[in-house]
Amino acid sequence: MSMRCFIAIELEDFIVNNLSALRKQLQTELWGHDKGLKWVKSDNMHLTIKFLGDIDDSKINEVCKSCDKAAQAHEQFDIELGEVGTFPPHGAARVIWAGLTSGQDQLKGLYNSVEEELDKLEIPKEGRKFNPHATLARIKLAETGKYACNIVENLHVLPFGCQGVESLTIFNSTLEPDGPSYEVIHRSSLR
């Protein structure tokens, strides 16, 4: 058997509440232009460090130990979320996200450690540049994506909050008809 897994930073409740308020604002502004747009549930908001995909049950303990080792190489640090954007940054958006305004360098260092440790388990490194963010929505239709991109570009966003990064969390993701559900498998504490 296998589990669909990813590694993430859990977000504090007050940040999730602020992101949820932004999501409500965007839902209002996109009303009538939201075909093919799927909002991320508040309970599922996080900063992804690495998507692992399907991991065999027999390998989960090794993945947890690798994350422990990566986390122990770093001291706890703070991050602040305070910007909103889209992927791709130009043209029709496919993702609306909230990003970091501080703590990027420390988070990138943690990400690099995770990549190095998991590479030893023959879990391939990510092919694209690490861009830490919390996904707010996914968009399937180009027309909706173009409209959303214009709305997001004109947002005046206040900081969503600052929090400490104390651990990495490995989640099991189960795909369900109304969206994925996440279950914590393991937490790896930073120093």
mmCIF file of N, CA and C in Angstrom, residues 9-136:
data_model
loop_
_atom_site.group_PDB
_atom_site.id
_atom_site.type_symbol
_atom_site.label_atom_id
_atom_site.label_comp_id
_atom_site.label_asym_id
_atom_site.label_seq_id
_atom_site.Cartn_x
_atom_site.Cartn_y
_atom_site.Cartn_z
ATOM 1 N N ILE A 9 4.639 23.397 6.182
ATOM 2 C CA ILE A 9 4.627 24.188 7.410
ATOM 3 C C ILE A 9 3.159 24.473 7.710
ATOM 4 N N GLU A 10 2.720 24.086 8.903
ATOM 5 C CA GLU A 10 1.350 24.386 9.309
ATOM 6 C C GLU A 10 1.250 25.876 9.636
ATOM 7 N N LEU A 11 0.131 26.480 9.292
ATOM 8 C CA LEU A 11 -0.076 27.909 9.553
ATOM 9 C C LEU A 11 -0.898 28.100 10.820
ATOM 10 N N GLU A 12 -0.533 29.132 11.579
ATOM 11 C CA GLU A 12 -1.267 29.471 12.805
ATOM 12 C C GLU A 12 -2.690 29.883 12.458
ATOM 13 N N ASP A 13 -3.603 29.680 13.407
ATOM 14 C CA ASP A 13 -5.023 29.972 13.182
ATOM 15 C C ASP A 13 -5.278 31.414 12.768
ATOM 16 N N PHE A 14 -4.574 32.382 13.392
ATOM 17 C CA PHE A 14 -4.837 33.782 13.073
ATOM 18 C C PHE A 14 -4.433 34.100 11.636
ATOM 19 N N ILE A 15 -3.401 33.445 11.115
ATOM 20 C CA ILE A 15 -3.009 33.654 9.722
ATOM 21 C C ILE A 15 -4.053 33.018 8.800
ATOM 22 N N VAL A 16 -4.476 31.813 9.124
ATOM 23 C CA VAL A 16 -5.523 31.145 8.331
ATOM 24 C C VAL A 16 -6.792 31.992 8.322
ATOM 25 N N ASN A 17 -7.150 32.581 9.463
ATOM 26 C CA ASN A 17 -8.349 33.448 9.520
ATOM 27 C C ASN A 17 -8.190 34.657 8.614
ATOM 28 N N ASN A 18 -6.996 35.258 8.594
ATOM 29 C CA ASN A 18 -6.751 36.407 7.716
ATOM 30 C C ASN A 18 -6.782 35.999 6.244
ATOM 31 N N LEU A 19 -6.222 34.837 5.935
ATOM 32 C CA LEU A 19 -6.272 34.339 4.558
ATOM 33 C C LEU A 19 -7.704 34.006 4.153
ATOM 34 N N SER A 20 -8.485 33.487 5.087
ATOM 35 C CA SER A 20 -9.892 33.184 4.805
ATOM 36 C C SER A 20 -10.687 34.459 4.547
ATOM 37 N N ALA A 21 -10.353 35.536 5.262
ATOM 38 C CA ALA A 21 -11.013 36.823 5.023
ATOM 39 C C ALA A 21 -10.674 37.336 3.621
ATOM 40 N N LEU A 22 -9.417 37.180 3.218
ATOM 41 C CA LEU A 22 -9.031 37.564 1.859
ATOM 42 C C LEU A 22 -9.778 36.712 0.836
ATOM 43 N N ARG A 23 -9.887 35.421 1.108
ATOM 44 C CA ARG A 23 -10.602 34.528 0.194
ATOM 45 C C ARG A 23 -12.050 34.993 0.025
ATOM 46 N N LYS A 24 -12.698 35.398 1.120
ATOM 47 C CA LYS A 24 -14.084 35.903 1.035
ATOM 48 C C LYS A 24 -14.150 37.162 0.178
ATOM 49 N N GLN A 25 -13.162 38.045 0.353
ATOM 50 C CA GLN A 25 -13.106 39.270 -0.454
ATOM 51 C C GLN A 25 -12.964 38.915 -1.938
ATOM 52 N N LEU A 26 -12.062 37.981 -2.231
ATOM 53 C CA LEU A 26 -11.861 37.572 -3.620
ATOM 54 C C LEU A 26 -13.095 36.878 -4.192
ATOM 55 N N GLN A 27 -13.760 36.074 -3.370
ATOM 56 C CA GLN A 27 -14.984 35.407 -3.829
ATOM 57 C C GLN A 27 -16.027 36.450 -4.252
ATOM 58 N N THR A 28 -16.117 37.527 -3.475
ATOM 59 C CA THR A 28 -17.055 38.609 -3.803
ATOM 60 C C THR A 28 -16.652 39.289 -5.107
ATOM 61 N N GLU A 29 -15.361 39.603 -5.250
ATOM 62 C CA GLU A 29 -14.890 40.315 -6.435
ATOM 63 C C GLU A 29 -14.936 39.450 -7.694
ATOM 64 N N LEU A 30 -14.850 38.126 -7.514
ATOM 65 C CA LEU A 30 -14.872 37.225 -8.663
ATOM 66 C C LEU A 30 -16.265 36.658 -8.936
ATOM 67 N N TRP A 31 -17.246 37.067 -8.159
ATOM 68 C CA TRP A 31 -18.603 36.555 -8.308
ATOM 69 C C TRP A 31 -19.077 36.697 -9.757
ATOM 70 N N GLY A 32 -19.548 35.613 -10.316
ATOM 71 C CA GLY A 32 -20.012 35.622 -11.697
ATOM 72 C C GLY A 32 -18.901 35.357 -12.708
ATOM 73 N N HIS A 33 -17.659 35.383 -12.247
ATOM 74 C CA HIS A 33 -16.498 35.120 -13.108
ATOM 75 C C HIS A 33 -15.643 34.002 -12.511
ATOM 76 N N ASP A 34 -16.289 33.079 -11.812
ATOM 77 C CA ASP A 34 -15.542 32.070 -11.063
ATOM 78 C C ASP A 34 -15.742 30.639 -11.570
ATOM 79 N N LYS A 35 -16.169 30.513 -12.808
ATOM 80 C CA LYS A 35 -16.350 29.181 -13.375
ATOM 81 C C LYS A 35 -14.992 28.482 -13.483
ATOM 82 N N GLY A 36 -14.930 27.218 -13.023
ATOM 83 C CA GLY A 36 -13.679 26.470 -13.072
ATOM 84 C C GLY A 36 -12.701 26.839 -11.981
ATOM 85 N N LEU A 37 -13.153 27.580 -10.963
ATOM 86 C CA LEU A 37 -12.289 28.007 -9.861
ATOM 87 C C LEU A 37 -12.658 27.208 -8.610
ATOM 88 N N LYS A 38 -11.656 26.635 -7.942
ATOM 89 C CA LYS A 38 -11.884 25.841 -6.729
ATOM 90 C C LYS A 38 -11.087 26.456 -5.588
ATOM 91 N N TRP A 39 -11.801 26.884 -4.547
ATOM 92 C CA TRP A 39 -11.164 27.501 -3.389
ATOM 93 C C TRP A 39 -10.629 26.436 -2.447
ATOM 94 N N VAL A 40 -9.489 26.721 -1.819
ATOM 95 C CA VAL A 40 -8.911 25.827 -0.818
ATOM 96 C C VAL A 40 -9.630 26.065 0.509
ATOM 97 N N LYS A 41 -10.040 24.978 1.158
ATOM 98 C CA LYS A 41 -10.696 25.082 2.467
ATOM 99 C C LYS A 41 -9.713 25.653 3.487
ATOM 100 N N SER A 42 -10.243 26.410 4.434
ATOM 101 C CA SER A 42 -9.392 27.011 5.476
ATOM 102 C C SER A 42 -8.556 25.961 6.195
ATOM 103 N N ASP A 43 -9.158 24.819 6.503
ATOM 104 C CA ASP A 43 -8.451 23.745 7.225
ATOM 105 C C ASP A 43 -7.272 23.185 6.431
ATOM 106 N N ASN A 44 -7.261 23.395 5.127
ATOM 107 C CA ASN A 44 -6.213 22.835 4.270
ATOM 108 C C ASN A 44 -5.125 23.834 3.894
ATOM 109 N N MET A 45 -5.162 25.053 4.440
ATOM 110 C CA MET A 45 -4.156 26.061 4.098
ATOM 111 C C MET A 45 -2.848 25.768 4.822
ATOM 112 N N HIS A 46 -1.744 25.791 4.083
ATOM 113 C CA HIS A 46 -0.419 25.490 4.609
ATOM 114 C C HIS A 46 0.625 26.013 3.623
ATOM 115 N N LEU A 47 1.889 25.957 4.016
ATOM 116 C CA LEU A 47 2.995 26.270 3.106
ATOM 117 C C LEU A 47 3.645 24.946 2.719
ATOM 118 N N THR A 48 3.519 24.547 1.475
ATOM 119 C CA THR A 48 4.116 23.291 1.035
ATOM 120 C C THR A 48 5.632 23.429 0.925
ATOM 121 N N ILE A 49 6.322 22.477 1.515
ATOM 122 C CA ILE A 49 7.776 22.397 1.365
ATOM 123 C C ILE A 49 8.103 21.451 0.213
ATOM 124 N N LYS A 50 7.452 20.286 0.210
ATOM 125 C CA LYS A 50 7.714 19.320 -0.861
ATOM 126 C C LYS A 50 6.536 18.364 -1.004
ATOM 127 N N PHE A 51 6.073 18.210 -2.246
ATOM 128 C CA PHE A 51 5.065 17.202 -2.546
ATOM 129 C C PHE A 51 5.800 15.904 -2.838
ATOM 130 N N LEU A 52 5.457 14.856 -2.121
ATOM 131 C CA LEU A 52 6.155 13.577 -2.259
ATOM 132 C C LEU A 52 5.452 12.618 -3.205
ATOM 133 N N GLY A 53 4.143 12.796 -3.372
ATOM 134 C CA GLY A 53 3.381 11.859 -4.185
ATOM 135 C C GLY A 53 3.125 10.584 -3.420
ATOM 136 N N ASP A 54 2.962 9.481 -4.125
ATOM 137 C CA ASP A 54 2.668 8.197 -3.496
ATOM 138 C C ASP A 54 3.936 7.599 -2.902
ATOM 139 N N ILE A 55 3.913 7.397 -1.587
ATOM 140 C CA ILE A 55 5.038 6.808 -0.861
ATOM 141 C C ILE A 55 4.582 5.466 -0.297
ATOM 142 N N ASP A 56 5.359 4.444 -0.554
ATOM 143 C CA ASP A 56 5.047 3.115 -0.037
ATOM 144 C C ASP A 56 5.082 3.133 1.492
ATOM 145 N N ASP A 57 4.117 2.444 2.107
ATOM 146 C CA ASP A 57 4.033 2.402 3.575
ATOM 147 C C ASP A 57 5.362 2.012 4.217
ATOM 148 N N SER A 58 6.073 1.111 3.575
ATOM 149 C CA SER A 58 7.341 0.619 4.136
ATOM 150 C C SER A 58 8.425 1.694 4.152
ATOM 151 N N LYS A 59 8.232 2.779 3.396
ATOM 152 C CA LYS A 59 9.244 3.835 3.291
ATOM 153 C C LYS A 59 8.917 5.051 4.171
ATOM 154 N N ILE A 60 7.713 5.087 4.746
ATOM 155 C CA ILE A 60 7.276 6.253 5.522
ATOM 156 C C ILE A 60 8.200 6.527 6.702
ATOM 157 N N ASN A 61 8.599 5.488 7.441
ATOM 158 C CA ASN A 61 9.490 5.702 8.591
ATOM 159 C C ASN A 61 10.805 6.335 8.171
ATOM 160 N N GLU A 62 11.344 5.922 7.034
ATOM 161 C CA GLU A 62 12.589 6.511 6.524
ATOM 162 C C GLU A 62 12.388 7.980 6.165
ATOM 163 N N VAL A 63 11.240 8.291 5.566
ATOM 164 C CA VAL A 63 10.926 9.682 5.214
ATOM 165 C C VAL A 63 10.835 10.525 6.486
ATOM 166 N N CYS A 64 10.184 9.995 7.519
ATOM 167 C CA CYS A 64 10.069 10.717 8.788
ATOM 168 C C CYS A 64 11.447 10.973 9.393
ATOM 169 N N LYS A 65 12.318 9.963 9.390
ATOM 170 C CA LYS A 65 13.675 10.126 9.935
ATOM 171 C C LYS A 65 14.476 11.150 9.133
ATOM 172 N N SER A 66 14.301 11.141 7.811
ATOM 173 C CA SER A 66 14.991 12.126 6.971
ATOM 174 C C SER A 66 14.522 13.543 7.280
ATOM 175 N N CYS A 67 13.218 13.716 7.495
ATOM 176 C CA CYS A 67 12.683 15.042 7.852
ATOM 177 C C CYS A 67 13.184 15.473 9.227
ATOM 178 N N ASP A 68 13.264 14.507 10.177
ATOM 179 C CA ASP A 68 13.813 14.823 11.500
ATOM 180 C C ASP A 68 15.236 15.354 11.367
ATOM 181 N N LYS A 69 16.039 14.682 10.560
ATOM 182 C CA LYS A 69 17.440 15.075 10.377
ATOM 183 C C LYS A 69 17.536 16.462 9.729
ATOM 184 N N ALA A 70 16.711 16.704 8.712
ATOM 185 C CA ALA A 70 16.707 18.017 8.040
ATOM 186 C C ALA A 70 16.277 19.115 9.008
ATOM 187 N N ALA A 71 15.243 18.854 9.782
ATOM 188 C CA ALA A 71 14.722 19.860 10.723
ATOM 189 C C ALA A 71 15.744 20.178 11.814
ATOM 190 N N GLN A 72 16.432 19.150 12.311
ATOM 191 C CA GLN A 72 17.398 19.348 13.391
ATOM 192 C C GLN A 72 18.621 20.147 12.958
ATOM 193 N N ALA A 73 18.802 20.315 11.663
ATOM 194 C CA ALA A 73 19.920 21.112 11.152
ATOM 195 C C ALA A 73 19.614 22.610 11.185
ATOM 196 N N HIS A 74 18.383 22.983 11.617
ATOM 197 C CA HIS A 74 17.965 24.386 11.573
ATOM 198 C C HIS A 74 17.362 24.832 12.904
ATOM 199 N N GLU A 75 17.659 26.089 13.251
ATOM 200 C CA GLU A 75 17.026 26.698 14.418
ATOM 201 C C GLU A 75 15.653 27.219 14.009
ATOM 202 N N GLN A 76 14.763 27.339 14.985
ATOM 203 C CA GLN A 76 13.441 27.899 14.725
ATOM 204 C C GLN A 76 13.601 29.337 14.223
ATOM 205 N N PHE A 77 12.653 29.764 13.388
ATOM 206 C CA PHE A 77 12.705 31.110 12.820
ATOM 207 C C PHE A 77 11.287 31.601 12.567
ATOM 208 N N ASP A 78 11.183 32.882 12.220
ATOM 209 C CA ASP A 78 9.874 33.494 11.958
ATOM 210 C C ASP A 78 9.667 33.711 10.473
ATOM 211 N N ILE A 79 8.410 33.609 10.066
ATOM 212 C CA ILE A 79 8.006 33.969 8.712
ATOM 213 C C ILE A 79 6.839 34.939 8.816
ATOM 214 N N GLU A 80 6.668 35.742 7.770
ATOM 215 C CA GLU A 80 5.506 36.627 7.691
ATOM 216 C C GLU A 80 4.891 36.487 6.304
ATOM 217 N N LEU A 81 3.584 36.329 6.280
ATOM 218 C CA LEU A 81 2.852 36.293 5.016
ATOM 219 C C LEU A 81 2.231 37.659 4.791
ATOM 220 N N GLY A 82 2.336 38.161 3.536
ATOM 221 C CA GLY A 82 1.805 39.492 3.313
ATOM 222 C C GLY A 82 1.711 39.902 1.861
ATOM 223 N N GLU A 83 1.740 38.957 0.947
ATOM 224 C CA GLU A 83 1.546 39.326 -0.458
ATOM 225 C C GLU A 83 0.657 38.282 -1.121
ATOM 226 N N VAL A 84 0.056 38.690 -2.219
ATOM 227 C CA VAL A 84 -0.818 37.800 -2.978
ATOM 228 C C VAL A 84 -0.407 37.868 -4.437
ATOM 229 N N GLY A 85 -0.451 36.725 -5.103
ATOM 230 C CA GLY A 85 -0.090 36.688 -6.518
ATOM 231 C C GLY A 85 -0.748 35.514 -7.212
ATOM 232 N N THR A 86 -0.333 35.308 -8.452
ATOM 233 C CA THR A 86 -0.873 34.205 -9.241
ATOM 234 C C THR A 86 0.262 33.457 -9.920
ATOM 235 N N PHE A 87 0.027 32.199 -10.176
ATOM 236 C CA PHE A 87 0.904 31.384 -11.018
ATOM 237 C C PHE A 87 0.116 31.020 -12.251
ATOM 238 N N PRO A 88 0.660 31.160 -13.451
ATOM 239 C CA PRO A 88 1.877 31.917 -13.705
ATOM 240 C C PRO A 88 1.632 33.397 -13.430
ATOM 241 N N PRO A 89 2.704 34.188 -13.282
ATOM 242 C CA PRO A 89 2.531 35.594 -12.915
ATOM 243 C C PRO A 89 1.912 36.464 -14.008
ATOM 244 N N HIS A 90 1.933 35.985 -15.251
ATOM 245 C CA HIS A 90 1.342 36.750 -16.362
ATOM 246 C C HIS A 90 0.431 35.837 -17.162
ATOM 247 N N GLY A 91 -0.576 36.419 -17.781
ATOM 248 C CA GLY A 91 -1.513 35.613 -18.565
ATOM 249 C C GLY A 91 -2.596 35.031 -17.677
ATOM 250 N N ALA A 92 -3.144 33.911 -18.087
ATOM 251 C CA ALA A 92 -4.241 33.284 -17.346
ATOM 252 C C ALA A 92 -3.698 32.577 -16.101
ATOM 253 N N ALA A 93 -4.201 33.000 -14.933
ATOM 254 C CA ALA A 93 -3.771 32.393 -13.672
ATOM 255 C C ALA A 93 -4.303 30.969 -13.561
ATOM 256 N N ARG A 94 -3.496 30.098 -12.983
ATOM 257 C CA ARG A 94 -3.941 28.739 -12.648
ATOM 258 C C ARG A 94 -4.025 28.554 -11.136
ATOM 259 N N VAL A 95 -3.316 29.433 -10.390
ATOM 260 C CA VAL A 95 -3.306 29.381 -8.927
ATOM 261 C C VAL A 95 -3.311 30.805 -8.378
ATOM 262 N N ILE A 96 -4.108 31.028 -7.337
ATOM 263 C CA ILE A 96 -4.034 32.270 -6.554
ATOM 264 C C ILE A 96 -3.361 31.884 -5.243
ATOM 265 N N TRP A 97 -2.333 32.640 -4.849
ATOM 266 C CA TRP A 97 -1.558 32.274 -3.671
ATOM 267 C C TRP A 97 -1.257 33.473 -2.785
ATOM 268 N N ALA A 98 -0.915 33.176 -1.532
ATOM 269 C CA ALA A 98 -0.399 34.169 -0.585
ATOM 270 C C ALA A 98 1.041 33.779 -0.279
ATOM 271 N N GLY A 99 1.929 34.777 -0.314
ATOM 272 C CA GLY A 99 3.351 34.481 -0.144
ATOM 273 C C GLY A 99 3.993 35.195 1.018
ATOM 274 N N LEU A 100 5.284 34.938 1.169
ATOM 275 C CA LEU A 100 6.055 35.458 2.296
ATOM 276 C C LEU A 100 6.616 36.844 2.011
ATOM 277 N N THR A 101 6.651 37.662 3.065
ATOM 278 C CA THR A 101 7.336 38.948 2.993
ATOM 279 C C THR A 101 8.594 38.932 3.856
ATOM 280 N N SER A 102 8.739 37.909 4.699
ATOM 281 C CA SER A 102 9.990 37.721 5.444
ATOM 282 C C SER A 102 10.134 36.249 5.826
ATOM 283 N N GLY A 103 11.380 35.849 6.016
ATOM 284 C CA GLY A 103 11.678 34.466 6.390
ATOM 285 C C GLY A 103 11.983 33.563 5.210
ATOM 286 N N GLN A 104 12.018 34.129 3.989
ATOM 287 C CA GLN A 104 12.243 33.311 2.792
ATOM 288 C C GLN A 104 13.588 32.595 2.819
ATOM 289 N N ASP A 105 14.651 33.291 3.249
ATOM 290 C CA ASP A 105 15.983 32.690 3.213
ATOM 291 C C ASP A 105 16.091 31.489 4.150
ATOM 292 N N GLN A 106 15.551 31.638 5.373
ATOM 293 C CA GLN A 106 15.587 30.519 6.315
ATOM 294 C C GLN A 106 14.741 29.352 5.808
ATOM 295 N N LEU A 107 13.582 29.666 5.211
ATOM 296 C CA LEU A 107 12.714 28.605 4.700
ATOM 297 C C LEU A 107 13.374 27.891 3.525
ATOM 298 N N LYS A 108 14.065 28.657 2.691
ATOM 299 C CA LYS A 108 14.778 28.034 1.557
ATOM 300 C C LYS A 108 15.884 27.114 2.067
ATOM 301 N N GLY A 109 16.580 27.528 3.119
ATOM 302 C CA GLY A 109 17.607 26.682 3.709
ATOM 303 C C GLY A 109 17.020 25.377 4.242
ATOM 304 N N LEU A 110 15.862 25.459 4.891
ATOM 305 C CA LEU A 110 15.174 24.272 5.400
ATOM 306 C C LEU A 110 14.742 23.372 4.243
ATOM 307 N N TYR A 111 14.200 23.986 3.210
ATOM 308 C CA TYR A 111 13.794 23.248 2.010
ATOM 309 C C TYR A 111 14.980 22.502 1.402
ATOM 310 N N ASN A 112 16.122 23.192 1.283
ATOM 311 C CA ASN A 112 17.311 22.557 0.704
ATOM 312 C C ASN A 112 17.757 21.351 1.527
ATOM 313 N N SER A 113 17.665 21.457 2.853
ATOM 314 C CA SER A 113 18.030 20.333 3.723
ATOM 315 C C SER A 113 17.090 19.154 3.511
ATOM 316 N N VAL A 114 15.791 19.444 3.374
ATOM 317 C CA VAL A 114 14.805 18.390 3.118
ATOM 318 C C VAL A 114 15.131 17.706 1.792
ATOM 319 N N GLU A 115 15.400 18.496 0.763
ATOM 320 C CA GLU A 115 15.724 17.941 -0.550
ATOM 321 C C GLU A 115 16.951 17.024 -0.473
ATOM 322 N N GLU A 116 17.995 17.464 0.235
ATOM 323 C CA GLU A 116 19.225 16.676 0.345
ATOM 324 C C GLU A 116 18.981 15.355 1.076
ATOM 325 N N GLU A 117 18.235 15.419 2.177
ATOM 326 C CA GLU A 117 17.977 14.194 2.955
ATOM 327 C C GLU A 117 17.108 13.210 2.169
ATOM 328 N N LEU A 118 16.084 13.716 1.487
ATOM 329 C CA LEU A 118 15.196 12.823 0.740
ATOM 330 C C LEU A 118 15.864 12.274 -0.517
ATOM 331 N N ASP A 119 16.822 13.016 -1.047
ATOM 332 C CA ASP A 119 17.576 12.539 -2.202
ATOM 333 C C ASP A 119 18.321 11.237 -1.853
ATOM 334 N N LYS A 120 18.742 11.121 -0.600
ATOM 335 C CA LYS A 120 19.416 9.902 -0.133
ATOM 336 C C LYS A 120 18.471 8.699 -0.170
ATOM 337 N N LEU A 121 17.156 8.966 -0.126
ATOM 338 C CA LEU A 121 16.148 7.894 -0.210
ATOM 339 C C LEU A 121 15.684 7.685 -1.647
ATOM 340 N N GLU A 122 16.382 8.351 -2.568
ATOM 341 C CA GLU A 122 16.051 8.285 -3.998
ATOM 342 C C GLU A 122 14.678 8.880 -4.307
ATOM 343 N N ILE A 123 14.281 9.887 -3.503
ATOM 344 C CA ILE A 123 13.092 10.683 -3.811
ATOM 345 C C ILE A 123 13.607 11.876 -4.611
ATOM 346 N N PRO A 124 13.193 12.002 -5.875
ATOM 347 C CA PRO A 124 13.773 13.020 -6.760
ATOM 348 C C PRO A 124 13.602 14.445 -6.235
ATOM 349 N N LYS A 125 14.630 15.251 -6.513
ATOM 350 C CA LYS A 125 14.565 16.670 -6.166
ATOM 351 C C LYS A 125 13.567 17.366 -7.081
ATOM 352 N N GLU A 126 13.027 18.455 -6.588
ATOM 353 C CA GLU A 126 12.062 19.250 -7.353
ATOM 354 C C GLU A 126 12.790 19.904 -8.528
ATOM 355 N N GLY A 127 12.149 19.891 -9.690
ATOM 356 C CA GLY A 127 12.769 20.447 -10.882
ATOM 357 C C GLY A 127 12.630 21.955 -11.009
ATOM 358 N N ARG A 128 11.680 22.548 -10.284
ATOM 359 C CA ARG A 128 11.497 24.000 -10.429
ATOM 360 C C ARG A 128 11.930 24.732 -9.164
ATOM 361 N N LYS A 129 12.076 26.027 -9.300
ATOM 362 C CA LYS A 129 12.534 26.885 -8.208
ATOM 363 C C LYS A 129 11.542 26.826 -7.046
ATOM 364 N N PHE A 130 12.063 26.787 -5.819
ATOM 365 C CA PHE A 130 11.234 26.788 -4.619
ATOM 366 C C PHE A 130 10.609 28.161 -4.437
ATOM 367 N N ASN A 131 9.292 28.198 -4.358
ATOM 368 C CA ASN A 131 8.555 29.450 -4.206
ATOM 369 C C ASN A 131 7.490 29.238 -3.125
ATOM 370 N N PRO A 132 7.856 29.442 -1.851
ATOM 371 C CA PRO A 132 6.929 29.121 -0.760
ATOM 372 C C PRO A 132 5.667 29.975 -0.809
ATOM 373 N N HIS A 133 4.524 29.308 -0.668
ATOM 374 C CA HIS A 133 3.242 30.013 -0.739
ATOM 375 C C HIS A 133 2.140 29.151 -0.147
ATOM 376 N N ALA A 134 1.046 29.798 0.213
ATOM 377 C CA ALA A 134 -0.188 29.116 0.616
ATOM 378 C C ALA A 134 -1.159 29.259 -0.547
ATOM 379 N N THR A 135 -1.615 28.143 -1.081
ATOM 380 C CA THR A 135 -2.559 28.178 -2.196
ATOM 381 C C THR A 135 -3.944 28.558 -1.676
ATOM 382 N N LEU A 136 -4.556 29.566 -2.321
ATOM 383 C CA LEU A 136 -5.905 30.000 -1.959
ATOM 384 C C LEU A 136 -6.944 29.427 -2.912
#
